[in-house]
PDB file of C-alpha atoms and ligand atoms in Angstrom:
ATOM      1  CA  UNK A   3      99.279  79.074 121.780  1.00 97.00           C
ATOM      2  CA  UNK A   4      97.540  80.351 118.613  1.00 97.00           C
ATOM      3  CA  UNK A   5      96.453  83.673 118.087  1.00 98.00           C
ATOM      4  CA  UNK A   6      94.211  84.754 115.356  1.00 98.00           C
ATOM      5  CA  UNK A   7      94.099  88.564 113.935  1.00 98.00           C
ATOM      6  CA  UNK A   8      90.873  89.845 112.033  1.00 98.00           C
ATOM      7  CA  UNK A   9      92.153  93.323 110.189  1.00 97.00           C
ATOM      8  CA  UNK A  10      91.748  95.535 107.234  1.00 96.00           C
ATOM      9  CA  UNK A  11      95.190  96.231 107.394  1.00 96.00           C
ATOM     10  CA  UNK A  12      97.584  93.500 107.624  1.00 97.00           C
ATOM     11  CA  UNK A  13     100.570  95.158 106.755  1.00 97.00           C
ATOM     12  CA  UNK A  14     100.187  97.497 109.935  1.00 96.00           C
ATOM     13  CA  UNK A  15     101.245  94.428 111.702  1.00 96.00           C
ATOM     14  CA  UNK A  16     103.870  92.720 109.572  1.00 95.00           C
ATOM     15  CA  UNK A  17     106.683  94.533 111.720  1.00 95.00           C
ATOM     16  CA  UNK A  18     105.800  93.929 115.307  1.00 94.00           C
ATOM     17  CA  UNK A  19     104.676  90.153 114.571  1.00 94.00           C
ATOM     18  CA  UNK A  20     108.124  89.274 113.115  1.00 94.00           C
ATOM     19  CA  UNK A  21     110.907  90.681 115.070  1.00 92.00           C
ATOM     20  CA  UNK A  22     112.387  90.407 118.330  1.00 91.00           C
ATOM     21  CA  UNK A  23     110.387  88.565 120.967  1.00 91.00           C
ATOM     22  CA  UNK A  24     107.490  87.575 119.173  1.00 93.00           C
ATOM     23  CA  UNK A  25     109.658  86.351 116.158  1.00 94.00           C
ATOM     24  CA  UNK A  26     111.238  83.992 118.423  1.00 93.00           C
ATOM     25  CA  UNK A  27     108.179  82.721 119.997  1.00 93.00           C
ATOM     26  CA  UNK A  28     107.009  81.825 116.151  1.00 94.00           C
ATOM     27  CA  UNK A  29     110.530  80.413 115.531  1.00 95.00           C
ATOM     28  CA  UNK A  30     110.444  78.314 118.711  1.00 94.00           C
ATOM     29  CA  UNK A  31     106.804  76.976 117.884  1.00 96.00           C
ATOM     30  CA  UNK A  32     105.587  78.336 120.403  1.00 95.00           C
ATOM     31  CA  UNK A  33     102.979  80.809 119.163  1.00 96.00           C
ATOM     32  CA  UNK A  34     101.606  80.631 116.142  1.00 97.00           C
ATOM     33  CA  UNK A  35     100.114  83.862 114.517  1.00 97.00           C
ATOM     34  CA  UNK A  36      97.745  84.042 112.196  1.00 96.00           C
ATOM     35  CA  UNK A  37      96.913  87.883 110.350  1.00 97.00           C
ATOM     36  CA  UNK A  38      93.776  87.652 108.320  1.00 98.00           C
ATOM     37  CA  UNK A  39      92.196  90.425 105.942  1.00 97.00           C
ATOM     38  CA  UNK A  40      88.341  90.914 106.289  1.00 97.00           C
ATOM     39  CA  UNK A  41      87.909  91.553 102.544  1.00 97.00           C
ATOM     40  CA  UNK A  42      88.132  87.888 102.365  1.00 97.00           C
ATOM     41  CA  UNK A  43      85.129  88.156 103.738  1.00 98.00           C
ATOM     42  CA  UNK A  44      83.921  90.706 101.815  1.00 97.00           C
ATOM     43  CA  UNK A  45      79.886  90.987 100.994  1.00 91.00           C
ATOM     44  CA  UNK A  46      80.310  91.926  96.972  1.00 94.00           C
ATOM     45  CA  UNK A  47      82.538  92.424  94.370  1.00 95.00           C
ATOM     46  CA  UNK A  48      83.797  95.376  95.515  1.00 95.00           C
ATOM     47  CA  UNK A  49      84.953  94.395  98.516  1.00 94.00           C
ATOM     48  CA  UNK A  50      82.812  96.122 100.792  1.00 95.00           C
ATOM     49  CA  UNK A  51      83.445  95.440 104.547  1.00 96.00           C
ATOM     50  CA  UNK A  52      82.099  98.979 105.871  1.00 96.00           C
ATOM     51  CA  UNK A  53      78.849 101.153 105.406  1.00 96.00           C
ATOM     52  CA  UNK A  54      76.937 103.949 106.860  1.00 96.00           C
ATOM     53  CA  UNK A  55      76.060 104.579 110.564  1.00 96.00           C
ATOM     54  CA  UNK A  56      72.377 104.541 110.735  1.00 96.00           C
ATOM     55  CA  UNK A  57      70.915 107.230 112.460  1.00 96.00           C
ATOM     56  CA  UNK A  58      73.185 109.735 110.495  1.00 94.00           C
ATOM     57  CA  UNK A  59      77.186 110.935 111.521  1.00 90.00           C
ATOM     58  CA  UNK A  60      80.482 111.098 110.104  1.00 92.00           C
ATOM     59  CA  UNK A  61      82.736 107.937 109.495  1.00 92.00           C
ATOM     60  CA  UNK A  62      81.512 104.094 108.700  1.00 95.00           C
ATOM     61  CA  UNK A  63      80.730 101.083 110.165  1.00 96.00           C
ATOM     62  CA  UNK A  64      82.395  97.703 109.912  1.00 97.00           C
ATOM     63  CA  UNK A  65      79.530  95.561 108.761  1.00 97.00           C
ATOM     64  CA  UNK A  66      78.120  92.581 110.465  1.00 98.00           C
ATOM     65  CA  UNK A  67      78.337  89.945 107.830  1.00 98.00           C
ATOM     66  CA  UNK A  68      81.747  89.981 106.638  1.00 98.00           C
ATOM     67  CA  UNK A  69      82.373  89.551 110.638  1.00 98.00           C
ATOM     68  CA  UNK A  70      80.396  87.042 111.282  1.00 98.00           C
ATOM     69  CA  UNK A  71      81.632  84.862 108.400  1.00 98.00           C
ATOM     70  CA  UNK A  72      84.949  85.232 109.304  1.00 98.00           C
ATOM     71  CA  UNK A  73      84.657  84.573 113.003  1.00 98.00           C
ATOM     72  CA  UNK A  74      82.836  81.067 111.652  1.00 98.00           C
ATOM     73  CA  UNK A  75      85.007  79.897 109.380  1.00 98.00           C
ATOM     74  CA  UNK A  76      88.148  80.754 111.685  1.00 98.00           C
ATOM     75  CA  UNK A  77      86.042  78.880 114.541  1.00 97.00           C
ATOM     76  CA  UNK A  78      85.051  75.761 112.246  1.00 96.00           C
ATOM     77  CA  UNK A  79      88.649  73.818 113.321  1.00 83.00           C
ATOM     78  CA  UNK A  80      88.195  74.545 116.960  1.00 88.00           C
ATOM     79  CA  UNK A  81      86.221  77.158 118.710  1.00 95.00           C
ATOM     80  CA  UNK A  82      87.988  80.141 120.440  1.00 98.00           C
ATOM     81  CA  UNK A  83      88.533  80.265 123.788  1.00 98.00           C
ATOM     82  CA  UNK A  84      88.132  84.401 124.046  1.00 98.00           C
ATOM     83  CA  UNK A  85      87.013  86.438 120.937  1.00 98.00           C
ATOM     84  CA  UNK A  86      88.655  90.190 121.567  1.00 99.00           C
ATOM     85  CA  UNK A  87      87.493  93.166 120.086  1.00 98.00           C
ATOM     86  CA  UNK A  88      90.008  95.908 120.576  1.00 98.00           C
ATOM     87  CA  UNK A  89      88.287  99.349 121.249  1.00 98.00           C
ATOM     88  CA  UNK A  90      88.806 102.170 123.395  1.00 97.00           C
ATOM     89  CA  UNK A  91      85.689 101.511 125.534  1.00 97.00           C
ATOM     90  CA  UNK A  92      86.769  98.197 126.328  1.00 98.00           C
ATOM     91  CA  UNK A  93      88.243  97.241 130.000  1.00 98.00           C
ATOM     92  CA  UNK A  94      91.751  98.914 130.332  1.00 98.00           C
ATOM     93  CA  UNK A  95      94.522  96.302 129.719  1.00 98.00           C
ATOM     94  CA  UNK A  96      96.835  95.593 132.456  1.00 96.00           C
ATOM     95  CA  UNK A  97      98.958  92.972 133.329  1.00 95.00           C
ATOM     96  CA  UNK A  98      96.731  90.558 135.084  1.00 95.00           C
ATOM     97  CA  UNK A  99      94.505  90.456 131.964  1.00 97.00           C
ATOM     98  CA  UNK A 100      97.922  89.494 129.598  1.00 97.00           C
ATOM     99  CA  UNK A 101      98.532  86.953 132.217  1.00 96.00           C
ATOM    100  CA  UNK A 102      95.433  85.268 132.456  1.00 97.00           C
ATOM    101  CA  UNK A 103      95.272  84.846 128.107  1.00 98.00           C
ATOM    102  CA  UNK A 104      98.787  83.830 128.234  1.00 97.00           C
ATOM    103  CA  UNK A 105      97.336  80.613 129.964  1.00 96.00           C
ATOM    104  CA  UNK A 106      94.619  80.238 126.857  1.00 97.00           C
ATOM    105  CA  UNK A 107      94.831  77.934 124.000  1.00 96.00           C
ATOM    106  CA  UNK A 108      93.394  80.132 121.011  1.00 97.00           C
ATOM    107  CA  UNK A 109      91.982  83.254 121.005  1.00 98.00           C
ATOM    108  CA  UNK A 110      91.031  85.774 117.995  1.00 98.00           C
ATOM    109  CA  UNK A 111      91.364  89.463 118.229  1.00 98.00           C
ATOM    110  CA  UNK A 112      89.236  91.695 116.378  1.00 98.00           C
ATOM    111  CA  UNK A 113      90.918  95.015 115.347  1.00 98.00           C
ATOM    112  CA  UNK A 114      88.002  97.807 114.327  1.00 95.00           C
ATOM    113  CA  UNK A 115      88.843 100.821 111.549  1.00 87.00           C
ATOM    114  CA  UNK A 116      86.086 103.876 110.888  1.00 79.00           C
ATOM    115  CA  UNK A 117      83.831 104.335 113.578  1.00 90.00           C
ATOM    116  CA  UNK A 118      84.414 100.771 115.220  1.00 95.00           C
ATOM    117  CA  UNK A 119      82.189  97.274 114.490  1.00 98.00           C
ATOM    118  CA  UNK A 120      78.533  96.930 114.401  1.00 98.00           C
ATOM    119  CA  UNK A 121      76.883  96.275 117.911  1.00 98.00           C
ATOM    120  CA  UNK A 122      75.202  93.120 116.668  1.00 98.00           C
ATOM    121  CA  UNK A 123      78.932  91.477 116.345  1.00 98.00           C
ATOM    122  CA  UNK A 124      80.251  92.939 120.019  1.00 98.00           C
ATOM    123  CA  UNK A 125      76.714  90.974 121.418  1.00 98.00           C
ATOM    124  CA  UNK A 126      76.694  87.769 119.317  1.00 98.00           C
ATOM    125  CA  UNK A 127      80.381  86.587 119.192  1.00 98.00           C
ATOM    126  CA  UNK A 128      82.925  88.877 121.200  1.00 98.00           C
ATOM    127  CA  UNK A 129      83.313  87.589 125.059  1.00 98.00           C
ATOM    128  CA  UNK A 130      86.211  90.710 126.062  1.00 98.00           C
ATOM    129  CA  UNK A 131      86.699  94.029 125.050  1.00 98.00           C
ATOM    130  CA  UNK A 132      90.087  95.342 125.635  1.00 98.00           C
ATOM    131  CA  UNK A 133      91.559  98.940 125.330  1.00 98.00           C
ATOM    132  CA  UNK A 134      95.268  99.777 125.703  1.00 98.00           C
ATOM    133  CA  UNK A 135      94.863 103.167 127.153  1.00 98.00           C
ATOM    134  CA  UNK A 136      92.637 106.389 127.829  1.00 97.00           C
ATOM    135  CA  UNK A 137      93.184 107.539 123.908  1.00 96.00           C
ATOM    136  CA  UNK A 138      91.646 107.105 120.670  1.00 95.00           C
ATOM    137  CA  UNK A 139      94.296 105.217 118.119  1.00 96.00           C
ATOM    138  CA  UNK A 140      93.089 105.194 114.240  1.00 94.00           C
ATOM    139  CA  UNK A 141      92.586 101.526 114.723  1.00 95.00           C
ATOM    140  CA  UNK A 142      92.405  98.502 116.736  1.00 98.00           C
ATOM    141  CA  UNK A 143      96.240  97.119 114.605  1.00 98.00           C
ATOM    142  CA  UNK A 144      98.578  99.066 117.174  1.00 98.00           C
ATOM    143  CA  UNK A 145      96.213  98.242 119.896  1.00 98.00           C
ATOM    144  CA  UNK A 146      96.002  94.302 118.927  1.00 98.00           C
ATOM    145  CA  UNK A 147     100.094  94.127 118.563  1.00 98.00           C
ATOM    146  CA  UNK A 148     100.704  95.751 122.262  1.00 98.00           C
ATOM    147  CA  UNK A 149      98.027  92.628 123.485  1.00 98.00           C
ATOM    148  CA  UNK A 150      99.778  89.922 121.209  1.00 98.00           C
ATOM    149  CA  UNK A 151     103.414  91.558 122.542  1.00 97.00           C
ATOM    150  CA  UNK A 152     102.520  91.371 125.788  1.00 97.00           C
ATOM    151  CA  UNK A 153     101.066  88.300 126.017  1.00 97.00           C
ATOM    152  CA  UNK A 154     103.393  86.141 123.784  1.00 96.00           C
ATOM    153  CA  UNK A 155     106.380  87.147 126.442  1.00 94.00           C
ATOM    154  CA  UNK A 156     105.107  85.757 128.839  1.00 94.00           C
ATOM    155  CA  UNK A 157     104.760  82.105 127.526  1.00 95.00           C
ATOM    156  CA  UNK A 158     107.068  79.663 129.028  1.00 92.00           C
ATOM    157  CA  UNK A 159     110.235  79.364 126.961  1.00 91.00           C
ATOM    158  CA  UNK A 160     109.798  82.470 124.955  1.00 90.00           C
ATOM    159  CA  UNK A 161     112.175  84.917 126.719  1.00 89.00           C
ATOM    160  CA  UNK A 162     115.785  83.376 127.240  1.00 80.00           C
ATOM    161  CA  UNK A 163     115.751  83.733 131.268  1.00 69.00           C
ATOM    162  CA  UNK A 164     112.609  82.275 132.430  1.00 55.00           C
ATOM    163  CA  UNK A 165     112.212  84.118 135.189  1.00 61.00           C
ATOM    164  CA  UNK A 166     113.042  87.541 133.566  1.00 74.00           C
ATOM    165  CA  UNK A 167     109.212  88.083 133.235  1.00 78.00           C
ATOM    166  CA  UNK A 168     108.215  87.474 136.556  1.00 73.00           C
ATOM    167  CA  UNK A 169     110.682  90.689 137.630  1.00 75.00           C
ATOM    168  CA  UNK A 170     108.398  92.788 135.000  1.00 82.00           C
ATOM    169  CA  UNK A 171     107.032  96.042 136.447  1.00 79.00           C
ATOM    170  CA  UNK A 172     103.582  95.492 137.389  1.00 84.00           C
ATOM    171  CA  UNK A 173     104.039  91.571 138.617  1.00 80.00           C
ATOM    172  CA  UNK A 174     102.910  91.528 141.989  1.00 87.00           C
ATOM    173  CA  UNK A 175     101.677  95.344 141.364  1.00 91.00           C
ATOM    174  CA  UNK A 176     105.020  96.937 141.476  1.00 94.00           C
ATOM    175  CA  UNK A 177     106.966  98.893 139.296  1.00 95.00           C
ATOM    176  CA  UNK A 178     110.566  97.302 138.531  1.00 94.00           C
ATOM    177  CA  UNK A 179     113.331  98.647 140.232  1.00 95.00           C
ATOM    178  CA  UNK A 180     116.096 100.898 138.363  1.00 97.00           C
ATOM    179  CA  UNK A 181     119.401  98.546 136.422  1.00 97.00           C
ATOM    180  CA  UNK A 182     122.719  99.910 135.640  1.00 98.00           C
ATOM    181  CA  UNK A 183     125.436  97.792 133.682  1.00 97.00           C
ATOM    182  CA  UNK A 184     129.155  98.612 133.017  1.00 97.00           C
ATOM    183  CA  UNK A 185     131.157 100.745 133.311  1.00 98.00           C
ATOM    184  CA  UNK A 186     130.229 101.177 137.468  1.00 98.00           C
ATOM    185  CA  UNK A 187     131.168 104.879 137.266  1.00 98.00           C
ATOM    186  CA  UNK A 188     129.985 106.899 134.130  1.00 98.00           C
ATOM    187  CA  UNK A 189     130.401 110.585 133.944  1.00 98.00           C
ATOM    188  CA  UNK A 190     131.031 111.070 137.574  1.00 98.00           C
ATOM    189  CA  UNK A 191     127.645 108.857 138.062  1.00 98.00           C
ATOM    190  CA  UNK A 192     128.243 105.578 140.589  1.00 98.00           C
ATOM    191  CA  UNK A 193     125.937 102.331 140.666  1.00 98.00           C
ATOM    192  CA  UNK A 194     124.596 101.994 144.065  1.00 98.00           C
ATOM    193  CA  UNK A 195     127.519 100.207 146.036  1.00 98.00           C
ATOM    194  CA  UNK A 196     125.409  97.264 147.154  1.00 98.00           C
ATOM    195  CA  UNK A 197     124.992  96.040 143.437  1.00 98.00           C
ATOM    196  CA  UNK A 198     128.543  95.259 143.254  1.00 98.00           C
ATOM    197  CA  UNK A 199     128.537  93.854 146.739  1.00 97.00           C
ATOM    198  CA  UNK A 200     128.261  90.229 145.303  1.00 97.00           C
ATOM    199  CA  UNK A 201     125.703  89.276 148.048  1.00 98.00           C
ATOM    200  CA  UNK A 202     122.202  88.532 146.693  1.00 97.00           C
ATOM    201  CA  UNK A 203     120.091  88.712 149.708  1.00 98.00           C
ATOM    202  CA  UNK A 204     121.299  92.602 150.083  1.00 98.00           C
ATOM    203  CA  UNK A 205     120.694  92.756 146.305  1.00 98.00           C
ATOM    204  CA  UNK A 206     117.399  91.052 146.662  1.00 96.00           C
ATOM    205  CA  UNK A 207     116.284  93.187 149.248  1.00 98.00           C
ATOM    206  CA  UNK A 208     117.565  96.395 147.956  1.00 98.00           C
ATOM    207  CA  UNK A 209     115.781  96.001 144.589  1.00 96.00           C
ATOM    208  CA  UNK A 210     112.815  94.968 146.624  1.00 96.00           C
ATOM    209  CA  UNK A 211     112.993  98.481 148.471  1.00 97.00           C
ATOM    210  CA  UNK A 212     113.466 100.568 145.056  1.00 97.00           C
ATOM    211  CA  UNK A 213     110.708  98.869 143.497  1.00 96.00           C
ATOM    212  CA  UNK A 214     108.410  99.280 146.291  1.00 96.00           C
ATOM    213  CA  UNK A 215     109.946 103.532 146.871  1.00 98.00           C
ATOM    214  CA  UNK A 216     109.184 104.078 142.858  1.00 97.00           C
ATOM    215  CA  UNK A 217     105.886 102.509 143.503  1.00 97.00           C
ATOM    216  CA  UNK A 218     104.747 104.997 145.908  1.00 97.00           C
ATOM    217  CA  UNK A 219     106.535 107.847 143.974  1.00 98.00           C
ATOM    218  CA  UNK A 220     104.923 107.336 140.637  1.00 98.00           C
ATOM    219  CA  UNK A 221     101.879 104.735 140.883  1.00 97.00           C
ATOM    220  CA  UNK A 222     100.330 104.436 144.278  1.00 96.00           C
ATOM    221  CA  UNK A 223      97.623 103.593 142.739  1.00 95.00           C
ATOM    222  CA  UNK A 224      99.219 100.236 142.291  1.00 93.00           C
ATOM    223  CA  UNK A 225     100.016  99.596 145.822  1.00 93.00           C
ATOM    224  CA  UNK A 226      96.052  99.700 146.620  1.00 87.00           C
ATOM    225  CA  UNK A 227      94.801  97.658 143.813  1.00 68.00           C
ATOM    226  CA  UNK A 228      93.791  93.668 144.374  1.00 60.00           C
TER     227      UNK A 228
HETATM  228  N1  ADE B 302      91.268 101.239 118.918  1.00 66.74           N
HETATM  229  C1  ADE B 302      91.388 102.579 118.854  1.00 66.74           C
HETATM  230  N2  ADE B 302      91.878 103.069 119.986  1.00 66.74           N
HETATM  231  C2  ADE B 302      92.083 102.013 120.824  1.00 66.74           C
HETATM  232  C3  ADE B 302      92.552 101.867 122.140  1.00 66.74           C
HETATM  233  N3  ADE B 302      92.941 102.914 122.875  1.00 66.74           N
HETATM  234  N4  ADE B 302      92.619 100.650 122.656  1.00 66.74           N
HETATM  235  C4  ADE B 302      92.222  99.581 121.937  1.00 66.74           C
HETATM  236  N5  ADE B 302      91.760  99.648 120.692  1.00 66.74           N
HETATM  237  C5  ADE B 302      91.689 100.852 120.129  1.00 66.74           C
END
């Protein structure tokens, strides 16, 4: 998969692009990422990506042109199969949106600074509009490394245990159940006895149970969604 990143500020995403998971997905060939910086783009001299809001207000505008070359020329080898603009009026991400564009070939995000991107550019090239939560971020960076994260750990080979994604919380709309590891008693504090039963139907079933009891407990919202 290849993933393409429009920005003004491509050091913002130096760190989560190269280490851990993501790292490892580059290093395995499995997902190439590509940061670009809109100035490239840039309509003057100067450098000028952003201007004034028309109609008056505080904070700029991200200006059409410099978008729309750059969306061209990155489309000229092969057209994208989703252009995302990251804003917070965009569709809340969750994780049957990460799964479905983990199954894509190449996709571009857009990440917005100021007061966001001209309109013209959301209607003309952008086909989804994804936010990352109820809150307003300084810009669309942070926002566009949480979608790369959580897309490029779910492509086949990138974590070690193939199957380790598929126990995520929100697969199947449930939250994961709790873990424990060694020592079995800490501080007076025992792991549930059926986890060092050795039988992995109880196991199974038990974790089953827990995710299904946190579920109700702290997102039943979850447990009526499609
Ligand atoms: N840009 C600024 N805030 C954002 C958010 N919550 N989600 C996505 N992009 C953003």
């Amino acid at each position: 998969m290849k993933i393409d990143v429009l920005t003004v500020l491509p050091e913002l995403l130096e760190s989560p692009f190269n280490h851990s998971i993501l790292k490892r997905a580059k290093e395995k060939g499995l997902l190439d990422i590509h940061v670009h910086h809109l100035r490239q783009w840039a309509v003057n001299d100067y450098g000028q990506i952003d201007d004034y809001q028309f109609g008056g207000g505080a904070g700029m505008v991200m200006m059409p042109e410099p978008l729309a070359k750059a969306i061209e020329d990155l489309s000229n080898d092969q057209p994208f199969d989703e252009i995302i603009y990251v804003t917070p009026d965009g569709q809340r991400l969750n994780q049957k949106i990460s799964n479905s564009l983990s199954l894509k070939g190449n996709i571009l995000i857009i990440c917005g600074h100021y007061k966001g991107i001209d309109q013209r550019i959301r209607e003309t090239y952008v086909t989804m509009e994804i936010s990352i939560g109820d809150y307003v971020l300084s810009g669309g960076e942070l926002a566009a490394a949480v979608l790369v994260d959580s897309i490029g750990r779910l492509l086949p080979g990138v974590l070690n245990d193939e199957t380790s994604a598929l126990f995520d919380s929100f697969q199947d709309n449930l939250l994961a159940p709790p873990v424990y590891t060694r020592p079995a008693e800490w501080r007076g504090k025992k792991v549930p006895d059926i986890l060092l039963s050795g039988d992995p139907k109880k196991i199974e079933d038990w974790q089953y149970d827990e995710s299904v009891r946190r579920t109700e407990e702290r997102r039943p919202d979850l447990l009526d969604g499609d």
